[in-house]
Amino acid sequence: MSENQSQPTGEFEREPVPQKSLLGFKSFIGMYAGEHCAGTELMIGPLFVAAGVSAFDVVVGLILGNALAVLSWMLLTAPIAVRARLTLYYQLEKICGRNLVTLYNLANGVMFCFLAGSMITVSATALGVWFNFPMPGLNDVYPNSIGWVLAVLAVGAAISVVAAYGYEMVSRIANIAAPWMVLVFLAFGIVGLREFITATDSQIHSLGDLWHLAQTSIWKGGEPLAGQVKFTFWHVTFFAWFCNMAMHIGMSDLSVFRFARHSWYGIATAAGMYVGHFMAWLSASVLYALQLHNDPANTDVLPGPLAYKACGIAGLICVIIAGWTTANPTIYRAGLAFQAIVPNKSRFAVTLFTGALATIAGMFPAIAMQLLGFVALYGLLLMPMGAVVFADFWLLKHFGLQPYYAEHSKLSFNWAAGLTWFITLGICLVLVKSGIEINGFQPFQIWFVALPGWFIATALYIGLSKAYQQSKT
């Protein structure tokens, strides 16, 4: 049987990606710029204003945090991806055994579905402005109108079909949409800044004048809004670094970078970080600060209305497409996770099923409205297995231990990996709940705890692997 016959979709779920199927640098630039310059930036950006950040904290914190995220992709994820050229899920199966990786894939796929559902929710808020149907508020849990349900169904169906056609289709859509979306997000910031200058009657003649406006009117610092956590420089830095922790430290993007020709392609993630997680977040912050300046009682964060007020119909189209290009690779990743559980089913069918789950999740606005907390939890949940992959690939041989131990020993459940996952999560949960303070600062809040958690997981896996493998000899 030829390779094309054995892999009709060209996705190579259970074998290394062959040389002829590798993709160029441009494919990764387009995908990451599109995925991270998304409608959700119009939800995440306002967090910094609501959390009472200062101008220095948000600008410098984002510069540093995004640099750390790019380095995590370049130094942790991409080098393993281009050497093994396996999906995360198949690689974990070799390490953990079929039963443990099935549990992991189920958790991973469900979390990806919820994340993609929030992207679908964002796009639907744009349709809500366009077709004037009632939209959920920040505290709503359930859908509140037939129009909302139909809008989510329409967006979810379109996104699911594109994702089902595979990574090449996802990349093509992202490359088409990304350049235009970047310009619209830039326009959001420029328009919002111009209106801010008018509303505050400011005189801007230099960068110093602009910085003064930022410090005194946009990111003023001080106390957060009611119900929000106060963000400092370190909160911003770690949020920017770890908001995509599942993808880089958690190794989910092994499934993406296995198609890269070289590990340095990991730098392509900077297109998403500094366009999406810097420029777009700051642009959204400006729009939200302007909204609060004009009406302090209006604390709602709805991407559709925010974009429409800034750029009209172009803003609405941007939110729809931005949510689309973010949800596409997310549903693609979730489809790979579920397909690893049922390898005899086609990835196309499994991805369509995954898209249906994400669409149902998108109907419930509570997921999107609690997106920041969800993203932190979701990254923390997957982080220990990223440490397991890292240690198994790079470190075990140096300790005289067998990598891919489940495959080598024909195990269905590698207890060294399983206990590493469960114990690390338990330790992190205890640390988060401890409320420990050092000079008024809580170093183990959910935004920070993954850093010590990764080192704990790495050490645990090496120690437990040594004990477990010795017990089997």
mmCIF file of C-alpha atoms in Angstrom, residues 14 87 89-90 93 98 101-102 105 335-343 350:
data_model
loop_
_atom_site.group_PDB
_atom_site.id
_atom_site.type_symbol
_atom_site.label_atom_id
_atom_site.label_comp_id
_atom_site.label_asym_id
_atom_site.label_seq_id
_atom_site.Cartn_x
_atom_site.Cartn_y
_atom_site.Cartn_z
ATOM 1 C CA ARG A 14 0.442 7.611 13.971
ATOM 2 C CA THR A 87 1.693 14.289 17.301
ATOM 3 C CA TYR A 89 -0.910 12.288 21.463
ATOM 4 C CA TYR A 90 0.978 9.493 19.723
ATOM 5 C CA GLU A 93 1.047 6.943 23.955
ATOM 6 C CA ARG A 98 -2.709 3.438 25.937
ATOM 7 C CA VAL A 101 -2.964 8.615 27.307
ATOM 8 C CA THR A 102 -6.653 7.943 26.666
ATOM 9 C CA ASN A 105 -6.489 12.880 25.506
ATOM 10 C CA GLY A 335 -9.777 16.461 16.858
ATOM 11 C CA LEU A 336 -6.283 14.979 17.000
ATOM 12 C CA ALA A 337 -6.724 14.330 20.728
ATOM 13 C CA PHE A 338 -10.012 12.488 20.240
ATOM 14 C CA GLN A 339 -8.737 10.701 17.132
ATOM 15 C CA ALA A 340 -5.912 9.269 19.213
ATOM 16 C CA ILE A 341 -8.566 7.696 21.479
ATOM 17 C CA VAL A 342 -10.382 6.113 18.507
ATOM 18 C CA PRO A 343 -7.569 5.630 15.950
ATOM 19 C CA VAL A 350 -13.751 12.914 14.541
#
